[in-house]
Short mmCIF file of C-alpha atoms in Angstrom, two decimals:
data_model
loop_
_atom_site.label_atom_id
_atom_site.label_comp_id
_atom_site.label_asym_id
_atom_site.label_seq_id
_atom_site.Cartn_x
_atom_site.Cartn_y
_atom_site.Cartn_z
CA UNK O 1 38.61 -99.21 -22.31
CA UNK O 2 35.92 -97.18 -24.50
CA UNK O 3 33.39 -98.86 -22.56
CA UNK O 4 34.52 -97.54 -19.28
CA UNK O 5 35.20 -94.24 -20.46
CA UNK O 6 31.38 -94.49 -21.75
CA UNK O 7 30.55 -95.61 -18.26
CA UNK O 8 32.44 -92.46 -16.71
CA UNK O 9 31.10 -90.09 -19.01
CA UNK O 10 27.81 -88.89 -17.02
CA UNK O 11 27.23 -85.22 -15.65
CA UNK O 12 27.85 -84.13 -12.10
CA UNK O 13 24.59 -82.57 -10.43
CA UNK O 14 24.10 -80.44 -7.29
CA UNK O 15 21.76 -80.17 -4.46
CA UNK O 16 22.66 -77.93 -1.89
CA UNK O 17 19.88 -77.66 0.71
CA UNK O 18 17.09 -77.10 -1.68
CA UNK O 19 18.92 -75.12 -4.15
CA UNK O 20 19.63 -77.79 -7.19
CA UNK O 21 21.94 -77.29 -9.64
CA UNK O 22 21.45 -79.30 -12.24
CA UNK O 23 22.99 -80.14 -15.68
CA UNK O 24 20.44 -77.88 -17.64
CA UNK O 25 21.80 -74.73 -16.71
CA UNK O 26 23.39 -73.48 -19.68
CA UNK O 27 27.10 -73.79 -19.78
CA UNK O 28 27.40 -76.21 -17.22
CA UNK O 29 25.91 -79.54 -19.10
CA UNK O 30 28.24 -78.91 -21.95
CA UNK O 31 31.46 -78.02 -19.69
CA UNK O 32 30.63 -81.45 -17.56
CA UNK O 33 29.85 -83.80 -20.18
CA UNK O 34 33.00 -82.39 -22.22
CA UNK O 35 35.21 -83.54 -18.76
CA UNK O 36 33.36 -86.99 -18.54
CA UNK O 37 33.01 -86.69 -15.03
CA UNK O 38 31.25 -89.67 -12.75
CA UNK O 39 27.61 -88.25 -11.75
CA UNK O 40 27.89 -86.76 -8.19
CA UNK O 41 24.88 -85.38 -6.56
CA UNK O 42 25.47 -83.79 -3.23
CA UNK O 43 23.10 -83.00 -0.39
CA UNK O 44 23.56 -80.59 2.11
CA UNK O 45 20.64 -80.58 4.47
CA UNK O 46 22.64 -81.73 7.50
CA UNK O 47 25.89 -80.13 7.46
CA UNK O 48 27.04 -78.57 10.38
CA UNK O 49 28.76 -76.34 12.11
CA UNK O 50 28.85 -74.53 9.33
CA UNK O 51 26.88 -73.83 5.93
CA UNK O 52 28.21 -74.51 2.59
CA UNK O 53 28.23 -71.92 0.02
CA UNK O 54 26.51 -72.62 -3.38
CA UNK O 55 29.79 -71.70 -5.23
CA UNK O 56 31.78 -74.00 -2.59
CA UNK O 57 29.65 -77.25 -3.01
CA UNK O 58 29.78 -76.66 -6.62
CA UNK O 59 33.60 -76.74 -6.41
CA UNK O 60 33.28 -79.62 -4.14
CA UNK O 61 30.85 -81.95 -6.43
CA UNK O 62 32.86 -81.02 -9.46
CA UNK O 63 36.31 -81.87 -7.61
CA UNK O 64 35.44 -84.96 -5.90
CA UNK O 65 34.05 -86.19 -9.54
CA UNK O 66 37.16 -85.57 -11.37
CA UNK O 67 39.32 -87.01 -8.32
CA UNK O 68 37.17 -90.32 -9.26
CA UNK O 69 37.82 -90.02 -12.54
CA UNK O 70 41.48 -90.04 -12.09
CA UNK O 71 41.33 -92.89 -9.60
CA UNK O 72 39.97 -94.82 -12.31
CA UNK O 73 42.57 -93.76 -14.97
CA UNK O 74 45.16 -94.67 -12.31
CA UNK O 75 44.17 -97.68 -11.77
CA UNK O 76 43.27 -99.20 -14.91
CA UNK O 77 46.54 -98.10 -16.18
CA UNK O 78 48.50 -98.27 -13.52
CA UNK O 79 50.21 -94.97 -13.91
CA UNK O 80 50.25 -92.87 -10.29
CA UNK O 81 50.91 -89.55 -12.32
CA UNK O 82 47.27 -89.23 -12.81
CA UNK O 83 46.50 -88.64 -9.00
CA UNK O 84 48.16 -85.37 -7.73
CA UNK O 85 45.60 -83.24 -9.20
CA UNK O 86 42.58 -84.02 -6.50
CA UNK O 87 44.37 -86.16 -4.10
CA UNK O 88 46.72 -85.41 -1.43
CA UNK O 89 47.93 -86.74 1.89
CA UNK O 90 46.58 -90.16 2.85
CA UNK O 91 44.36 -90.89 0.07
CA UNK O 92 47.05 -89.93 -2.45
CA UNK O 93 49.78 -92.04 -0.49
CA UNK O 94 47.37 -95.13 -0.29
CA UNK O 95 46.63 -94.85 -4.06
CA UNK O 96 49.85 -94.54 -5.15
CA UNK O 97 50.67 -98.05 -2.71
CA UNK O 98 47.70 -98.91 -4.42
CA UNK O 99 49.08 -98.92 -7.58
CA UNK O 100 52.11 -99.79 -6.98
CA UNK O 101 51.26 -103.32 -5.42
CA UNK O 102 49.23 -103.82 -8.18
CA UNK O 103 52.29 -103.35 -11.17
CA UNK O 104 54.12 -105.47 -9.17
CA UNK O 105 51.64 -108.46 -8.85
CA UNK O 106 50.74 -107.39 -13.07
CA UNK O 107 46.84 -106.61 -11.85
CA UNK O 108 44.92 -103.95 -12.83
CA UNK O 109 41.45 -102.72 -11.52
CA UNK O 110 38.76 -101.51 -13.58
CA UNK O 111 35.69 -99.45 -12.39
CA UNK O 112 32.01 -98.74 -13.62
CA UNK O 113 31.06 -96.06 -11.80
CA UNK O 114 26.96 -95.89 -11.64
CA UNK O 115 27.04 -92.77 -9.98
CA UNK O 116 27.67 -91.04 -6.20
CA UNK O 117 25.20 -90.15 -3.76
CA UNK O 118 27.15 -87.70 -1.35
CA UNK O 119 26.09 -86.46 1.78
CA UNK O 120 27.96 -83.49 3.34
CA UNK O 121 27.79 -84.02 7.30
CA UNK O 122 30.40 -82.04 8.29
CA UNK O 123 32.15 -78.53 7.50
CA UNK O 124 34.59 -76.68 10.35
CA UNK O 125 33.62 -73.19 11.15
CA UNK O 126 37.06 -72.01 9.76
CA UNK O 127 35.93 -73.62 6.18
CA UNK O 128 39.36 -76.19 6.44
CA UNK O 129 38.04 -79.25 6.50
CA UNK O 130 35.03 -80.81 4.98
CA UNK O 131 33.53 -84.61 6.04
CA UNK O 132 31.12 -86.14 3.16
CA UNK O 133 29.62 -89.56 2.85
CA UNK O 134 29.35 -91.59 -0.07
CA UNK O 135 27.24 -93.77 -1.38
CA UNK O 136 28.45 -95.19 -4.87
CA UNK O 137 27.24 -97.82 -7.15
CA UNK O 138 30.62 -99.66 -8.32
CA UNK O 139 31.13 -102.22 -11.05
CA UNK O 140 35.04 -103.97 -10.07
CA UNK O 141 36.21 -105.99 -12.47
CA UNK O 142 40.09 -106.99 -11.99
CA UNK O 143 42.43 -108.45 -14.10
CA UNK O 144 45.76 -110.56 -13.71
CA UNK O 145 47.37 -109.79 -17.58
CA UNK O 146 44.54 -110.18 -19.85
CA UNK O 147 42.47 -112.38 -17.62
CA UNK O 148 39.77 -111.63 -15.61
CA UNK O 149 39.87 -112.79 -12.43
CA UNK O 150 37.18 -111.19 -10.29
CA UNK O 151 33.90 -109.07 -11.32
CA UNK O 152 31.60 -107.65 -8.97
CA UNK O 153 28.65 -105.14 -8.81
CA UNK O 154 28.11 -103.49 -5.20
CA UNK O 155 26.89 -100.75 -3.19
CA UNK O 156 30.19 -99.51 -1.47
CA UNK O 157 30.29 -96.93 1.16
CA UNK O 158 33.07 -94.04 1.59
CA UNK O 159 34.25 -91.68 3.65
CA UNK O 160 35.75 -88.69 2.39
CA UNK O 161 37.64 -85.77 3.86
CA UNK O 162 38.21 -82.72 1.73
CA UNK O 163 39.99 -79.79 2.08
CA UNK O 164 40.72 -76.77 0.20
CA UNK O 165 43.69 -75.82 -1.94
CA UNK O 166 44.21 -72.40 -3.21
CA UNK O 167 42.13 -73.36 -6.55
CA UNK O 168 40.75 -76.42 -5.55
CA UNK O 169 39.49 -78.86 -3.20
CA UNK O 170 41.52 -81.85 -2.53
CA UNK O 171 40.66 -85.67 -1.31
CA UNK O 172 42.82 -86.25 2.17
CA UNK O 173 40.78 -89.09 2.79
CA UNK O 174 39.03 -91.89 1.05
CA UNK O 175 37.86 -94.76 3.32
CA UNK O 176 35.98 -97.47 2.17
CA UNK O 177 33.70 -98.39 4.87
CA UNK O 178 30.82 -100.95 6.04
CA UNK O 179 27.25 -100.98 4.65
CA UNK O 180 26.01 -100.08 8.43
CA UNK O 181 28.79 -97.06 9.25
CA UNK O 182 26.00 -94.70 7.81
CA UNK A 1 22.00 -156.50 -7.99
CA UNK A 2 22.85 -155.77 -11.04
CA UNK A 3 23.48 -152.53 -12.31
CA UNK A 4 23.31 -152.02 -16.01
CA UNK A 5 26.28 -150.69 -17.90
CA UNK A 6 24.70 -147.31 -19.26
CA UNK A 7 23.74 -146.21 -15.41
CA UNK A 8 27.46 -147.03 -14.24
CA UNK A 9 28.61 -144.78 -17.04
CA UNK A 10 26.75 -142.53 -16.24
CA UNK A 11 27.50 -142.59 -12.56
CA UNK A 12 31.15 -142.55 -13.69
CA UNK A 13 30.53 -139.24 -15.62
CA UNK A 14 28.10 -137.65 -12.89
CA UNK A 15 31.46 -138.30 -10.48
CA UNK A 16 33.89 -136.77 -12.55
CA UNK A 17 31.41 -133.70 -13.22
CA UNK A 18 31.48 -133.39 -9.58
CA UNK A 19 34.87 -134.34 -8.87
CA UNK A 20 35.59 -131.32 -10.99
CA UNK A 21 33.49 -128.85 -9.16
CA UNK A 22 35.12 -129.58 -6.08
CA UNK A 23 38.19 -128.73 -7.56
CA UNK A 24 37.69 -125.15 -8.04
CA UNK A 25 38.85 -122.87 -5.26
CA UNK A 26 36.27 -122.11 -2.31
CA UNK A 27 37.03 -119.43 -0.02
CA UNK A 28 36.32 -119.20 3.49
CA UNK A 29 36.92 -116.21 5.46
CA UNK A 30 35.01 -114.06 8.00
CA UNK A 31 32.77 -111.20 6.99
CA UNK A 32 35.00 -108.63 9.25
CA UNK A 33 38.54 -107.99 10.47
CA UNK A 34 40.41 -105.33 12.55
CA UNK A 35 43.13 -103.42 10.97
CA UNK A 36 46.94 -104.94 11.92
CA UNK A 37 45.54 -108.39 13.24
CA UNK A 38 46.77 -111.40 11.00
CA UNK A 39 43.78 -113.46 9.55
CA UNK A 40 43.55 -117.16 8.31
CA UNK A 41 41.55 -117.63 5.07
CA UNK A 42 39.97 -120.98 4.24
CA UNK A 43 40.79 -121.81 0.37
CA UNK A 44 39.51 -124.84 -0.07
CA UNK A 45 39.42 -127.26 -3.24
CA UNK A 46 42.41 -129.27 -5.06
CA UNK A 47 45.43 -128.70 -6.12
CA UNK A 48 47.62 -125.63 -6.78
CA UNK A 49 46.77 -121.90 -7.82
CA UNK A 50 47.08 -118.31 -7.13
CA UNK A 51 45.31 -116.25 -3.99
CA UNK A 52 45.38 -112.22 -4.12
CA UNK A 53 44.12 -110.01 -1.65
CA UNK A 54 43.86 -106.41 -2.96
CA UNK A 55 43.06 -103.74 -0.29
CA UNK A 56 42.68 -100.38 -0.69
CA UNK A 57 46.79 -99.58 0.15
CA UNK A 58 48.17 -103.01 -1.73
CA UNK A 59 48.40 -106.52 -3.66
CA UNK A 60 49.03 -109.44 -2.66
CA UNK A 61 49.40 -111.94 -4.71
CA UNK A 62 50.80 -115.54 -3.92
CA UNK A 63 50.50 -119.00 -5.22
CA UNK A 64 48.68 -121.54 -2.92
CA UNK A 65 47.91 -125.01 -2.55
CA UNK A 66 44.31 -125.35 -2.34
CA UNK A 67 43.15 -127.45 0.94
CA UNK A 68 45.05 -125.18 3.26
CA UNK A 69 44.74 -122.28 5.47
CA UNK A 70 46.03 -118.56 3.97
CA UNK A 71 47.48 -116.87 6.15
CA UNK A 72 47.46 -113.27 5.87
CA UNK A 73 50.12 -111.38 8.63
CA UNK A 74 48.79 -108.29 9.88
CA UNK A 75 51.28 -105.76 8.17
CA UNK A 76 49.17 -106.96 5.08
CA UNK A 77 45.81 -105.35 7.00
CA UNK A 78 46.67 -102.58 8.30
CA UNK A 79 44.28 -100.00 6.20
CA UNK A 80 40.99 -100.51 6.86
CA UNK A 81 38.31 -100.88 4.42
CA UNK A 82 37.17 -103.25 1.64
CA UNK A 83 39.19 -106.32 0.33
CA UNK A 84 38.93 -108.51 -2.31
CA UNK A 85 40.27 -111.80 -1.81
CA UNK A 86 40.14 -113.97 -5.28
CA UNK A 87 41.52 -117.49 -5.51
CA UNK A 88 42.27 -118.84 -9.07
CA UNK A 89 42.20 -122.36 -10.11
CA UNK A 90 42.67 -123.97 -13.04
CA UNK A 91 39.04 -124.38 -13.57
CA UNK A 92 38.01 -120.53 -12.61
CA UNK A 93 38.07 -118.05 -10.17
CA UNK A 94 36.48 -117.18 -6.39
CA UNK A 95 36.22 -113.77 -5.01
CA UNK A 96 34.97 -112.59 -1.41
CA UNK A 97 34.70 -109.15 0.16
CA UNK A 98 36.16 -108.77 3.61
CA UNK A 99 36.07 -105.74 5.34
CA UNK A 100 38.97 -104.62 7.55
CA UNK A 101 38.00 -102.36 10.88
CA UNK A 102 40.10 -99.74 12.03
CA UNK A 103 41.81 -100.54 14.84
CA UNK A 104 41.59 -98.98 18.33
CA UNK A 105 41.69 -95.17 18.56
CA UNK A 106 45.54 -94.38 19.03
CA UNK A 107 45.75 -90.91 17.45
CA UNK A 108 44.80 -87.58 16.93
CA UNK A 109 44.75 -84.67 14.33
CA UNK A 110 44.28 -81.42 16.37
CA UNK A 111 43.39 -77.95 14.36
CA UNK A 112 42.94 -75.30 16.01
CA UNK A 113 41.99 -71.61 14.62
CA UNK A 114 42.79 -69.12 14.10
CA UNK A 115 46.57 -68.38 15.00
CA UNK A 116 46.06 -64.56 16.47
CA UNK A 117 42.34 -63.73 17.94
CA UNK A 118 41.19 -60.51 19.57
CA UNK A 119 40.04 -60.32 23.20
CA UNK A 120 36.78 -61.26 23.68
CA UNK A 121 35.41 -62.07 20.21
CA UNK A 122 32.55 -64.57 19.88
CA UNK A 123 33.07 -67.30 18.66
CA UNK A 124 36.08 -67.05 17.05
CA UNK A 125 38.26 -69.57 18.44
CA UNK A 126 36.92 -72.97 16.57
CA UNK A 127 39.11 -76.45 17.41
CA UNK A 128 38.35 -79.69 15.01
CA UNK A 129 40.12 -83.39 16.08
CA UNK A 130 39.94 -86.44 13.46
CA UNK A 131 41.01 -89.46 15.41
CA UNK A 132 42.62 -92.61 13.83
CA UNK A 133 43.86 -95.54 14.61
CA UNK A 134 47.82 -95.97 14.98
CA UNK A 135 47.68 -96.69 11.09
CA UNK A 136 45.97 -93.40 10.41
CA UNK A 137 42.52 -94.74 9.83
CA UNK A 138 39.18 -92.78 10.84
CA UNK A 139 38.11 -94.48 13.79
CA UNK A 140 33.94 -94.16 13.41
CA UNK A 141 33.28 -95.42 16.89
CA UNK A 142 32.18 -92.38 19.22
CA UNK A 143 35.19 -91.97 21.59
CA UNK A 144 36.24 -89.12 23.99
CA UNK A 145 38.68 -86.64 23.20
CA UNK A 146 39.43 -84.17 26.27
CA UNK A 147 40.18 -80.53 25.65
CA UNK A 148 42.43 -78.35 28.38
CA UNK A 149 42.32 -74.85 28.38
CA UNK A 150 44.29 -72.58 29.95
CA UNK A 151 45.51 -68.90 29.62
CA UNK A 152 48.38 -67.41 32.23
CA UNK A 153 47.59 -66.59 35.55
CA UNK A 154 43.83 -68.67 34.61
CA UNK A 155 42.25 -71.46 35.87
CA UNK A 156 42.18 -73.97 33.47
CA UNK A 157 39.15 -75.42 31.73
CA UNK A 158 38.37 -79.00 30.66
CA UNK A 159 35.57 -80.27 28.59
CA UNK A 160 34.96 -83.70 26.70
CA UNK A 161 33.64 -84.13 23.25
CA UNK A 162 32.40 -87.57 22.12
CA UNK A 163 33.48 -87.86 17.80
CA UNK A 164 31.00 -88.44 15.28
CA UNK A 165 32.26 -90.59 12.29
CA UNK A 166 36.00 -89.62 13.82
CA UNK A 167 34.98 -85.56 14.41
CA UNK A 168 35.30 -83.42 17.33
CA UNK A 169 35.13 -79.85 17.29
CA UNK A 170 33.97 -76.96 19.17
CA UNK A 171 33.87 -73.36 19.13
CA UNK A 172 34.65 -71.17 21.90
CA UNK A 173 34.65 -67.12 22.59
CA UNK A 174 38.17 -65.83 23.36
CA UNK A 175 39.09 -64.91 26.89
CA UNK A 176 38.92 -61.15 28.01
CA UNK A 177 42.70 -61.20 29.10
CA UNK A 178 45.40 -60.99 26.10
CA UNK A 179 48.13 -63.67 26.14
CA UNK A 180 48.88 -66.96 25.02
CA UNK A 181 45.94 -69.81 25.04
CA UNK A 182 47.15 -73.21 25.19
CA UNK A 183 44.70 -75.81 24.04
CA UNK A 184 45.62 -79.21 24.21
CA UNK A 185 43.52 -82.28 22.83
CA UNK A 186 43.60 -85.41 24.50
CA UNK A 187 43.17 -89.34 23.57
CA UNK A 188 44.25 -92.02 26.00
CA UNK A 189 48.12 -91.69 25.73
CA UNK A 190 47.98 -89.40 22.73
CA UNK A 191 48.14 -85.44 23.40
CA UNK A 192 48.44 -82.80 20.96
CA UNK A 193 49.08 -79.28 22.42
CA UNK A 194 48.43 -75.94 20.23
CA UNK A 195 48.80 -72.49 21.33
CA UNK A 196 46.95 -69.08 19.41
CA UNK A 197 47.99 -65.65 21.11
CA UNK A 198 44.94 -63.36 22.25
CA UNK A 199 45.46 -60.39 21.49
CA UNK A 200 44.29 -56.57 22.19
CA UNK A 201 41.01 -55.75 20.98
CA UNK A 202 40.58 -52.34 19.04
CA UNK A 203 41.30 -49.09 21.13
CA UNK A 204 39.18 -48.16 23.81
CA UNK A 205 38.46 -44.37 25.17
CA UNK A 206 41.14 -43.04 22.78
CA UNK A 207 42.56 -39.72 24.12
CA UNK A 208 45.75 -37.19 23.39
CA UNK A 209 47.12 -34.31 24.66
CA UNK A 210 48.40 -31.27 23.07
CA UNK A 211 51.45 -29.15 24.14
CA UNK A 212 52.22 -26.15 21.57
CA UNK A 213 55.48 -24.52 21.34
CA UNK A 214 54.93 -21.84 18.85
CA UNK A 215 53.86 -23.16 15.72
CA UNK A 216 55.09 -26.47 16.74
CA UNK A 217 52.80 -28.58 18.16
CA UNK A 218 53.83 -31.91 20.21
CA UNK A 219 51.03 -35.00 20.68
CA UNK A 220 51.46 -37.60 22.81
CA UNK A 221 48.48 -40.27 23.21
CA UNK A 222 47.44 -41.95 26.85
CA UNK A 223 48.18 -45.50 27.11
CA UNK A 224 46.36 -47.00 24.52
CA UNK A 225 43.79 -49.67 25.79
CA UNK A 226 41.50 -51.98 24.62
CA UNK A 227 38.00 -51.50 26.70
CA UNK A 228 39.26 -54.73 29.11
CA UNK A 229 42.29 -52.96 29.77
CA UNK A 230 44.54 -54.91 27.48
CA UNK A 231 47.46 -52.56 26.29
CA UNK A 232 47.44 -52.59 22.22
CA UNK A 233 50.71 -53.77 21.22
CA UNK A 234 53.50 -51.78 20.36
CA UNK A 235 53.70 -51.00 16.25
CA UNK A 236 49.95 -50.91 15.71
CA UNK A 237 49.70 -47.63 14.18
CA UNK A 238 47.79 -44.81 15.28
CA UNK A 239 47.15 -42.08 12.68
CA UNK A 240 47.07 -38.07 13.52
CA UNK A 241 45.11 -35.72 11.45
CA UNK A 242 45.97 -31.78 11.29
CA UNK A 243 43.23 -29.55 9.44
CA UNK A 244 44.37 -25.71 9.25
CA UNK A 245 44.77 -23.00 6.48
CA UNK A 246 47.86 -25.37 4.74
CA UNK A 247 45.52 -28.11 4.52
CA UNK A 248 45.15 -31.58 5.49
CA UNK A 249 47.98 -33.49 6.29
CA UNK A 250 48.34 -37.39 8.30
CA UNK A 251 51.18 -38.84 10.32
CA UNK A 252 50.68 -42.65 11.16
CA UNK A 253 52.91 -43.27 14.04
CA UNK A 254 53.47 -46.85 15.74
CA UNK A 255 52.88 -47.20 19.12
CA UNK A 256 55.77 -47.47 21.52
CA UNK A 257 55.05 -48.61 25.50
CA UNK A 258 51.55 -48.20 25.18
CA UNK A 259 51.67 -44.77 23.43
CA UNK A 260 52.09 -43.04 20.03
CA UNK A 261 53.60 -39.60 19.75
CA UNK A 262 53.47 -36.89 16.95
CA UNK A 263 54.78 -33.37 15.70
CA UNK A 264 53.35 -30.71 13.56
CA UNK A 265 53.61 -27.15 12.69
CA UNK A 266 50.61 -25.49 12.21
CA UNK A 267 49.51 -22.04 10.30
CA UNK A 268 47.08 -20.49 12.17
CA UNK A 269 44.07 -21.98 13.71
CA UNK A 270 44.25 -25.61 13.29
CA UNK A 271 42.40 -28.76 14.75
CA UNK A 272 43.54 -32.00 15.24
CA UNK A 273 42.25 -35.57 15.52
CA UNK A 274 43.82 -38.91 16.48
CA UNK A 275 42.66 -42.40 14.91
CA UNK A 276 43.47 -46.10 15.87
CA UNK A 277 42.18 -48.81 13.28
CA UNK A 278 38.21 -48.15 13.55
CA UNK A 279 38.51 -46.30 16.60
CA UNK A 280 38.21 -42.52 16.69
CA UNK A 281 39.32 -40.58 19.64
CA UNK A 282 39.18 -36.97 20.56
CA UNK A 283 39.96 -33.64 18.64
CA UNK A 284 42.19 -30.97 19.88
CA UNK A 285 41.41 -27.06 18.84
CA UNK A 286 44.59 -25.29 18.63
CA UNK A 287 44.34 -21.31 18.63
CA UNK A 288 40.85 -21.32 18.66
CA UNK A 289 40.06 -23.97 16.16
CA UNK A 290 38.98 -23.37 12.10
#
């Protein structure tokens, strides 16, 4: 358990189109490493229609990092109360299923996370909806009780769709998708 | 031939080494599958032991006897996206990554913004579609989703946008004539109809009159217009201004059928100005102005 948490605790870093923010700017390496956030580094160069706010994709990168970290918690532990903060709709519902399927069979999933590669592709003139792409270097190892049963190290590819909240940006959707979708 | 006793021994052990790899779990299965369709998984090897399949929605988990098909029913597929099927033996464990497909594009999200637009603003009507597959996953394949649009007494518009990763949108200007603009998105049987209401733009050629009846004075506006003719609707508030030797003093008035009316008594030379939203319209001198 300390191991993954070690595993989890990286910083989050930004680049927005050229403009990086990075964990040396003071305040923000404490703040992230404090939260033990997965790393997330987001680019921005081909979003469209719209463009994204520094402020905004620094909401988003920091959001989408602690929705991984509680999908994580959640599933190691099994507990669904750890997922309302960043997800909603679909993602949150499939979690949850998630989770529940895998009390019942007495499974648990644990996750190395080596870090995100996001892409931001698409952003809806009205600011609603936002489309990313993930890249994210996953360690998997499950367990049935105390037994390991399956480990794995992979290159998985997501889809994400985010939208805002009134303080926050939530994950609708959370696809896992094929090596050639992007 | 003979066949010395050491190399039959040894022959013996080689067979049971191998004898025991064949009895852990192998598992066949193809690299792909489409969302709801059942699938048959290969588990080969000896004996009894446990399969799960965990998917991104759910678990199963079921004993097996090793040597025959799995068969996996589509309800257990229908979220697409990365499974891990693991077969245990007693000797060790097997896992293999499928990945599920969405399905064939069966539905559509439809936004459409924002809910009240001006007359003839650019760009400020923007529509975004997600389309999914009738178990709500994106559906990356380009496909065609149709938008109709039509305003009373217009001739209604089509155009086709192919998605991107399960995207459509456009943006559009609003139409010069107030009203309500349907927009309705289109997928093969699925059709998703929204509505925003055009409305007036600010006032155009803003303009009162001035009747005086002693010290009373009596305002009444013309129609109030936006500049494509569009009456402003009744309530939006026009404001009147009176400058004179009392001071300044404002009455904001709604407008009723197209116009706003006002009353005030005046001391003296006085002039008087009338206001809608950004829009300034003309001043009135009464008794020869300050």
């Amino acid at each position: 358990m300390r191991k993954a948490a070690q595993r989890l605790c990286v910083l989050a870093s930004i680049g927005l189109a050229g403009v990086v923010v990075n964990s040396s700017q003071p305040g923000l390496n404490h703040a992230l490493a404090a939260a033990e956030l997965p790393r997330v580094t987001l680019s921005a160069d081909s979003l469209a229609p719209r463009p994204i706010e520094q402020r905004t994709g620094e909401a988003v990168t920091h959001d989408y990092a602690q929705a991984w970290q509680d999908l994580a918690v959640a599933l190691n532990s099994n507990r669904t109360d750890s997922l309302g903060d960043y997800f909603a709709g679909e993602a949150k519902l499939r979690l949850t299923r998630r989770i529940e399927g895998q009390k019942s069979a007495h499974i648990r999933t644990q996750y190395g996370d080596g870090g995100h590669r996001v892409k931001a592709v698409f952003y809806s003139l009205d600011g609603g909806e936002m489309q990313l792409q993930d890249q994210v270097q996953l360690e998997i190892q499950i367990f049935d009780g105390d037994k390991l049963i399956s480990s794995s190290k992979a290159t998985q590819k997501y889809l994400v769709l985010m939208t805002p909240g009134s303080d926050r940006w939530y994950v609708r959707f959370l696809e896992s998708v094929g090596n050639d979708a992007f | 031939m003979r066949i010395p006793t050491p190399t039959v021994l040894m022959l013996l052990v080689s067979g049971f080494t191998i004898l025991s790899v064949a009895q852990n779990p192998a598992l066949q299965l193809p690299p792909t599958a489409v969302a709801g369709k059942p699938l048959a998984i290969s588990a080969s090897g000896q004996g009894k032991g446990m399969f799960y399949l965990i998917g991104p929605a759910g678990v199963l988990k079921q004993a097996v006897d090793f040597g025959q098909d799995i068969s996996i029913s589509g309800e257990d597929l229908t979220i697409s996206g990365m499974y891990q099927a693991v077969a245990c033996g007693p000797d060790g464990c097997t896992n293999k990554t499928i990945q599920v497909q969405p399905s064939d594009p069966a539905r559509l999200n439809f936004l459409l913004h924002p809910s009240r637009v001006p007359v003839s603003a650019h760009n400020a009507v923007n529509a975004t579609v997600l389309v999914f597959d009738r178990y709500r996953n994106t559906v990356l394949a380009p496909t065609k989703v149709t938008f109709r649009i039509s305003l009373a007494k217009q001739a209604v518009s089509e155009r086709s946008i192919l998605t991107t990763r399960g995207v459509a949108w456009f943006g559009m200007d609003s139409r010069p004539t107030q009203g309500a603009l349907e927009v309705t998105a289109t997928l093969g049987e699925a059709s998703e109809p929204r509505v925003i209401q055009q409305v007036a733009s600010e006032a155009c050629h803003l303009r009162m009159t001035a009747t005086s009846n002693g010290r009373t004075v009596n305002l009444q506006t013309d129609p109030i217009r936006d500049c494509a003719g569009n009456p402003l609707p009744d309530g939006t508030i026009v404001s009147f201004t009176k400058l004179d030797s009392a001071g300044k003093s404002t009455v904001d008035t709604p407008i009723k059928k197209e116009k706003a009316t006002a009353q005030f008594t005046v001391s003296g030379r006085a002039r008087i100005s009338v206001a809608c939203g950004v829009v300034v319209g003309n001043e009135v001198a009464l008794g020869g102005g300050l």
